[in-house]
Short mmCIF file of N, CA and C in Angstrom, two decimals:
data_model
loop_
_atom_site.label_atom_id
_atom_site.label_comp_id
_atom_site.label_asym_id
_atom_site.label_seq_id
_atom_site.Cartn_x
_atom_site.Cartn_y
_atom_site.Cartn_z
N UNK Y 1 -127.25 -30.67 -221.10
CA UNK Y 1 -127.83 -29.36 -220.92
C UNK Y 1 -127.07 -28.36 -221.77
N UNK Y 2 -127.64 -27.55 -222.71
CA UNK Y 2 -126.90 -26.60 -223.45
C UNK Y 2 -126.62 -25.28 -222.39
N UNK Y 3 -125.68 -25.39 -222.55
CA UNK Y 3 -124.84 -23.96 -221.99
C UNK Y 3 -125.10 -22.58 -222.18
N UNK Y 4 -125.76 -22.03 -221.68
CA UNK Y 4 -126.12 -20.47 -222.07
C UNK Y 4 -125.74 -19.84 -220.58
N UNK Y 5 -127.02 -18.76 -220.80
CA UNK Y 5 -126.92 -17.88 -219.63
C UNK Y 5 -127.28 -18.65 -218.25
N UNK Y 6 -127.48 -19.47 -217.80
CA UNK Y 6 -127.49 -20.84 -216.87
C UNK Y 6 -126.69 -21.56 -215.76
N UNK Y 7 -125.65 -20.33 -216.14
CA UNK Y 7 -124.43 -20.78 -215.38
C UNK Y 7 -124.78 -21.95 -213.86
N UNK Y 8 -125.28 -21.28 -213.22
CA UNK Y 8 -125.69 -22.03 -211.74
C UNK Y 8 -126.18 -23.26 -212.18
N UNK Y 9 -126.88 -23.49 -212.89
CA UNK Y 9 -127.12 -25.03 -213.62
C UNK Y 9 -126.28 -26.07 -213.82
N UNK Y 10 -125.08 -24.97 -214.54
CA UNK Y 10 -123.85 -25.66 -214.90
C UNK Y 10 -123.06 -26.08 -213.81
N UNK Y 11 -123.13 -24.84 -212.94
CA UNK Y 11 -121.67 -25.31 -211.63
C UNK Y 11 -122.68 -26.40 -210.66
N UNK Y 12 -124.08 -26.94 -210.70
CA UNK Y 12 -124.42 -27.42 -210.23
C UNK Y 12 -124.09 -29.39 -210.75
N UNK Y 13 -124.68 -29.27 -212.32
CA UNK Y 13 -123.93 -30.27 -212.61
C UNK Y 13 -122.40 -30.96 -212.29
N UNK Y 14 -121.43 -29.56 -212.48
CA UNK Y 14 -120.09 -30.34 -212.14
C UNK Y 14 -119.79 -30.66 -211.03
N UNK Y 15 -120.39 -29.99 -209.93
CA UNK Y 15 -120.58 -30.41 -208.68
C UNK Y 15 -120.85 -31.84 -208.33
N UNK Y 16 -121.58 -32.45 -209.28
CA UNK Y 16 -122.02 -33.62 -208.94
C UNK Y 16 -120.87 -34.77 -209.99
N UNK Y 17 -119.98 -34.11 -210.56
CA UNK Y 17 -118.96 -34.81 -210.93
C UNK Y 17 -118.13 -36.14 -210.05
N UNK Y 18 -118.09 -37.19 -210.17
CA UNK Y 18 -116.79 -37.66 -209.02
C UNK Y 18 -116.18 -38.46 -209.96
N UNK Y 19 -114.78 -38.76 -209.07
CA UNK Y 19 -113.78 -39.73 -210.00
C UNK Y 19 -114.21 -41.13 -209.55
N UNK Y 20 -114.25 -41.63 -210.56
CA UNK Y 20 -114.18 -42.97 -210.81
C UNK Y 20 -115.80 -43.70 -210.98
N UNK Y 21 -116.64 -42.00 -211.24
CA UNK Y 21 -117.93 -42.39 -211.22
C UNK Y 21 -118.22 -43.27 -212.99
N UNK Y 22 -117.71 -43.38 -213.68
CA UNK Y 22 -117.53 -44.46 -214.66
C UNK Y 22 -116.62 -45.81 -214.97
N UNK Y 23 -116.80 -46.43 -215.68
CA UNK Y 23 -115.62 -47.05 -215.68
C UNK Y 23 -114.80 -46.59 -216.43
N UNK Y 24 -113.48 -47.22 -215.96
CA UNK Y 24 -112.31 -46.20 -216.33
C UNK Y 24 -111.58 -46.77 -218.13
N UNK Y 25 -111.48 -45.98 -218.14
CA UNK Y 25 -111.58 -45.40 -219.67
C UNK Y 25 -111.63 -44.20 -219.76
N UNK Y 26 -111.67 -43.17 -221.15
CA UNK Y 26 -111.76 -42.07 -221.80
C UNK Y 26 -112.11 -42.55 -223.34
N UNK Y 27 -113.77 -42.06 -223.22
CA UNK Y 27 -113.92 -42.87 -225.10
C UNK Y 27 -113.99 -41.09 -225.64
N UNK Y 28 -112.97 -40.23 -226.03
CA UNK Y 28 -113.31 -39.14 -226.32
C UNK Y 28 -113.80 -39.04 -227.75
N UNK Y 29 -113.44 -39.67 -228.29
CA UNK Y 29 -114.75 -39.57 -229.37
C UNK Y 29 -115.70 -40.01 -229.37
N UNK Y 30 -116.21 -40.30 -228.40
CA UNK Y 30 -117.90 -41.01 -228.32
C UNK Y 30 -118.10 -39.99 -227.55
N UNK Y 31 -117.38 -39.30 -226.89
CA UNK Y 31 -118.09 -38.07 -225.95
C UNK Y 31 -118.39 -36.87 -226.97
N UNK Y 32 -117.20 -36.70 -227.59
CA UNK Y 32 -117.06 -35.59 -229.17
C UNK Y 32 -118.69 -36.40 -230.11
N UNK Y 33 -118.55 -37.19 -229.87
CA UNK Y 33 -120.12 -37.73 -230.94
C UNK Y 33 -121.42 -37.30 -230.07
N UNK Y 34 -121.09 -37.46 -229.12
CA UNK Y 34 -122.60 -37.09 -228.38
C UNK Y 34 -122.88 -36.20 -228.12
N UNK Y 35 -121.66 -34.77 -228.11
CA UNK Y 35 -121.72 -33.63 -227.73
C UNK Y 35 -122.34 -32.90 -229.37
N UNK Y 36 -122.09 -33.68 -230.05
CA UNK Y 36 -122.38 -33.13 -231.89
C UNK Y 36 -123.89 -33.80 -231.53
N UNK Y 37 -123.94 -34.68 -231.45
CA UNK Y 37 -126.04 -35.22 -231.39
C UNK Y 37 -126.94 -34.40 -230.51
N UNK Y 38 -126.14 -33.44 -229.34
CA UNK Y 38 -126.69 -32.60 -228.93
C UNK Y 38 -126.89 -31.69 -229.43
N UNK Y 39 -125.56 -31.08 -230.27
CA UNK Y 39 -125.98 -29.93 -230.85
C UNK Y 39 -126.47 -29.66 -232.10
N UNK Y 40 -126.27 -30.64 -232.67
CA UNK Y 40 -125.91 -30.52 -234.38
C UNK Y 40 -127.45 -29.57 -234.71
N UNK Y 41 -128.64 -29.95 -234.39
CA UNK Y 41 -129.60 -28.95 -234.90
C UNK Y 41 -129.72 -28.07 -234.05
N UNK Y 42 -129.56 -27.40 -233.08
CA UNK Y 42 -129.10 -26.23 -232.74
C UNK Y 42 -129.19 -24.85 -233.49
N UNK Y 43 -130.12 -24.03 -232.91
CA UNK Y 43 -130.07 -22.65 -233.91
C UNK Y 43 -129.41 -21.48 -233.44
N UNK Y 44 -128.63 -21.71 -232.74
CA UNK Y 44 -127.78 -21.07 -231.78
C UNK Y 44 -126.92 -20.28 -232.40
N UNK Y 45 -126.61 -19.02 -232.47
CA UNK Y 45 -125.78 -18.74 -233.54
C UNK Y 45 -124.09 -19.05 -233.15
N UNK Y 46 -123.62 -19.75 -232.00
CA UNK Y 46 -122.47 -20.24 -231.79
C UNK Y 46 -122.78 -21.01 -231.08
N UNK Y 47 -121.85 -22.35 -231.71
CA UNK Y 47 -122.16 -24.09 -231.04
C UNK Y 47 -120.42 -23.86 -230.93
N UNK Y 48 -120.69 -24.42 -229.42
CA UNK Y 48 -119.06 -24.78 -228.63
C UNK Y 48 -119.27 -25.77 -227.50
N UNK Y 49 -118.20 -26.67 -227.63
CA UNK Y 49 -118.27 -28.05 -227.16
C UNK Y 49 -117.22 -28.03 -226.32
N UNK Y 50 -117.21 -27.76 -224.77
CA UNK Y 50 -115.83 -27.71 -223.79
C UNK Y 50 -115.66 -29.40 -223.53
N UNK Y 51 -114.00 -29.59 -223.79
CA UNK Y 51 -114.11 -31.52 -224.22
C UNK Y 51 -113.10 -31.17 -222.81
N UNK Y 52 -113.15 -31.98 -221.53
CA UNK Y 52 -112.40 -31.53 -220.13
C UNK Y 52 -112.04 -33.34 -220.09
N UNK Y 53 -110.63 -33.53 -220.56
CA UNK Y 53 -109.95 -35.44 -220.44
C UNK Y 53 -108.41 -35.05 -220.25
N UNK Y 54 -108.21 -36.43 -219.66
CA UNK Y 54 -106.64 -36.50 -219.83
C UNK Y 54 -106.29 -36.91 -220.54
N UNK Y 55 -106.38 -36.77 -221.50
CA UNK Y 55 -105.72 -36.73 -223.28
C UNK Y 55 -105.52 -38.14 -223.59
N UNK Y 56 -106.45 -39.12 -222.81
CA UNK Y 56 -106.15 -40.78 -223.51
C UNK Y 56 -107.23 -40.80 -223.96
N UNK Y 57 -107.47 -41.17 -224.96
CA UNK Y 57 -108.34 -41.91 -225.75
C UNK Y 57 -107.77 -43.61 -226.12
N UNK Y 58 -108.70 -44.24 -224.64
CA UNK Y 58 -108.33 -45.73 -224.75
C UNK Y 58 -109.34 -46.52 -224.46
N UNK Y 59 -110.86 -46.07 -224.91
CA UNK Y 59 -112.24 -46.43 -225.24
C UNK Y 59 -112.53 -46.68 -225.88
N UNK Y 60 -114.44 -46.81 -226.14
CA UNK Y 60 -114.94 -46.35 -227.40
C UNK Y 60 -114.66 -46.69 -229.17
N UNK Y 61 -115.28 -46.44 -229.53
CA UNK Y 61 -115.42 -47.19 -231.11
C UNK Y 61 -114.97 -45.81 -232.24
N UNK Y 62 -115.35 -44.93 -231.40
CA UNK Y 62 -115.19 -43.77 -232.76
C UNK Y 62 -113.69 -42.91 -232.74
N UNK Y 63 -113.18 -42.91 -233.49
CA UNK Y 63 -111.87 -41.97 -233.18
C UNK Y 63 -111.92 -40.79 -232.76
N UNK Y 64 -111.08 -40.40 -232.05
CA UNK Y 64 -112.02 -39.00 -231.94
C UNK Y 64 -111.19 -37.50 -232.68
N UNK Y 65 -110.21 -37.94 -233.65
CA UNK Y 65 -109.95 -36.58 -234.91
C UNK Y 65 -111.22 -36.97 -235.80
N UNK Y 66 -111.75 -38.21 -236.24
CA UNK Y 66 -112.97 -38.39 -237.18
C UNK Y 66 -114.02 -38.09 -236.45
N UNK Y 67 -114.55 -37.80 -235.41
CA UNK Y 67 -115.78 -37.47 -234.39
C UNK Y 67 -115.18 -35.74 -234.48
N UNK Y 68 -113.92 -34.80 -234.45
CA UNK Y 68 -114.11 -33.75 -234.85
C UNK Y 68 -114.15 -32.93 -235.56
N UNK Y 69 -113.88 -33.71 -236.87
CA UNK Y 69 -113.93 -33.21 -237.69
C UNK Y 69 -115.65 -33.29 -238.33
N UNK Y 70 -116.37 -34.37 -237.88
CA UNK Y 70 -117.84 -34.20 -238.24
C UNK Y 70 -117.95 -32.87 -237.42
N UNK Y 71 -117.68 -33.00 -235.59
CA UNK Y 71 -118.23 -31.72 -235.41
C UNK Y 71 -117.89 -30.06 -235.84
N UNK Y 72 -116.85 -30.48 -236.49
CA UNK Y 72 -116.57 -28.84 -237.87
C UNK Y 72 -117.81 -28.75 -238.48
N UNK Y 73 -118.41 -30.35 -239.28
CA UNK Y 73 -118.74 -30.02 -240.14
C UNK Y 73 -120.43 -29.40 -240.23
N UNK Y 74 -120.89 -29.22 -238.84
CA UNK Y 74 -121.94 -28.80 -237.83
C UNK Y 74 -121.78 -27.41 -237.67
N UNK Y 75 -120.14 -27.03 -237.82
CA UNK Y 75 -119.65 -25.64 -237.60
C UNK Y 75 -119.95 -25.57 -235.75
N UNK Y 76 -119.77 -26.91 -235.08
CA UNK Y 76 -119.42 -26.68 -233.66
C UNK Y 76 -117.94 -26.62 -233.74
N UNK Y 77 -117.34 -25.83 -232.65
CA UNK Y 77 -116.46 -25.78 -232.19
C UNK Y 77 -116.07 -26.69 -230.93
N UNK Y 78 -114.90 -27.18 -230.30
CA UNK Y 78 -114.17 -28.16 -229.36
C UNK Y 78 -112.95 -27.23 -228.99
N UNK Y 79 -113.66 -27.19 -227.79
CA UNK Y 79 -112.27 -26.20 -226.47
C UNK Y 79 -111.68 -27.87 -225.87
N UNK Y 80 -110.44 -27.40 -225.66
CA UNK Y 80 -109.66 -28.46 -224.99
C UNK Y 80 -109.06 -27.90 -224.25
#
């Protein structure tokens, strides 16, 4: 769901957050890749990507400095 004025949308989603509702892992660059396939065509005049991990990246196939630096190249931004 893109993030705008929606807020209640949003706190509704994280609401439905739980731990261990995946398997455990962190593929943060496959999350950084999917958050860019969401936005990349986007006419939004600011694309920002809130990335919320405990800093392992011990998943996933894509690295995730090469997954952000594509999403620079989208001109999205990545809050950490």
């Amino acid at each position: 769901m893109p993030v705008d004025d929606r807020l209640p949308g949003l706190e509704d989603l994280l609401r439905e957050v739980k731990s261990g509702m995946i398997a455990d892992g962190t593929a943060i660059g496959l999350a950084i890749a999917n958050g860019v396939n969401r936005l990349k065509d986007s006419k939004a005049k600011s694309k920002v990507m809130i990335l919320l991990t405990d800093g392992v990246n011990n998943r996933g196939e894509i690295d995730p400095i090469t997954a952000a630096r594509i999403a620079a190249t989208y001109g999205i931004r990545i809050i950490r």
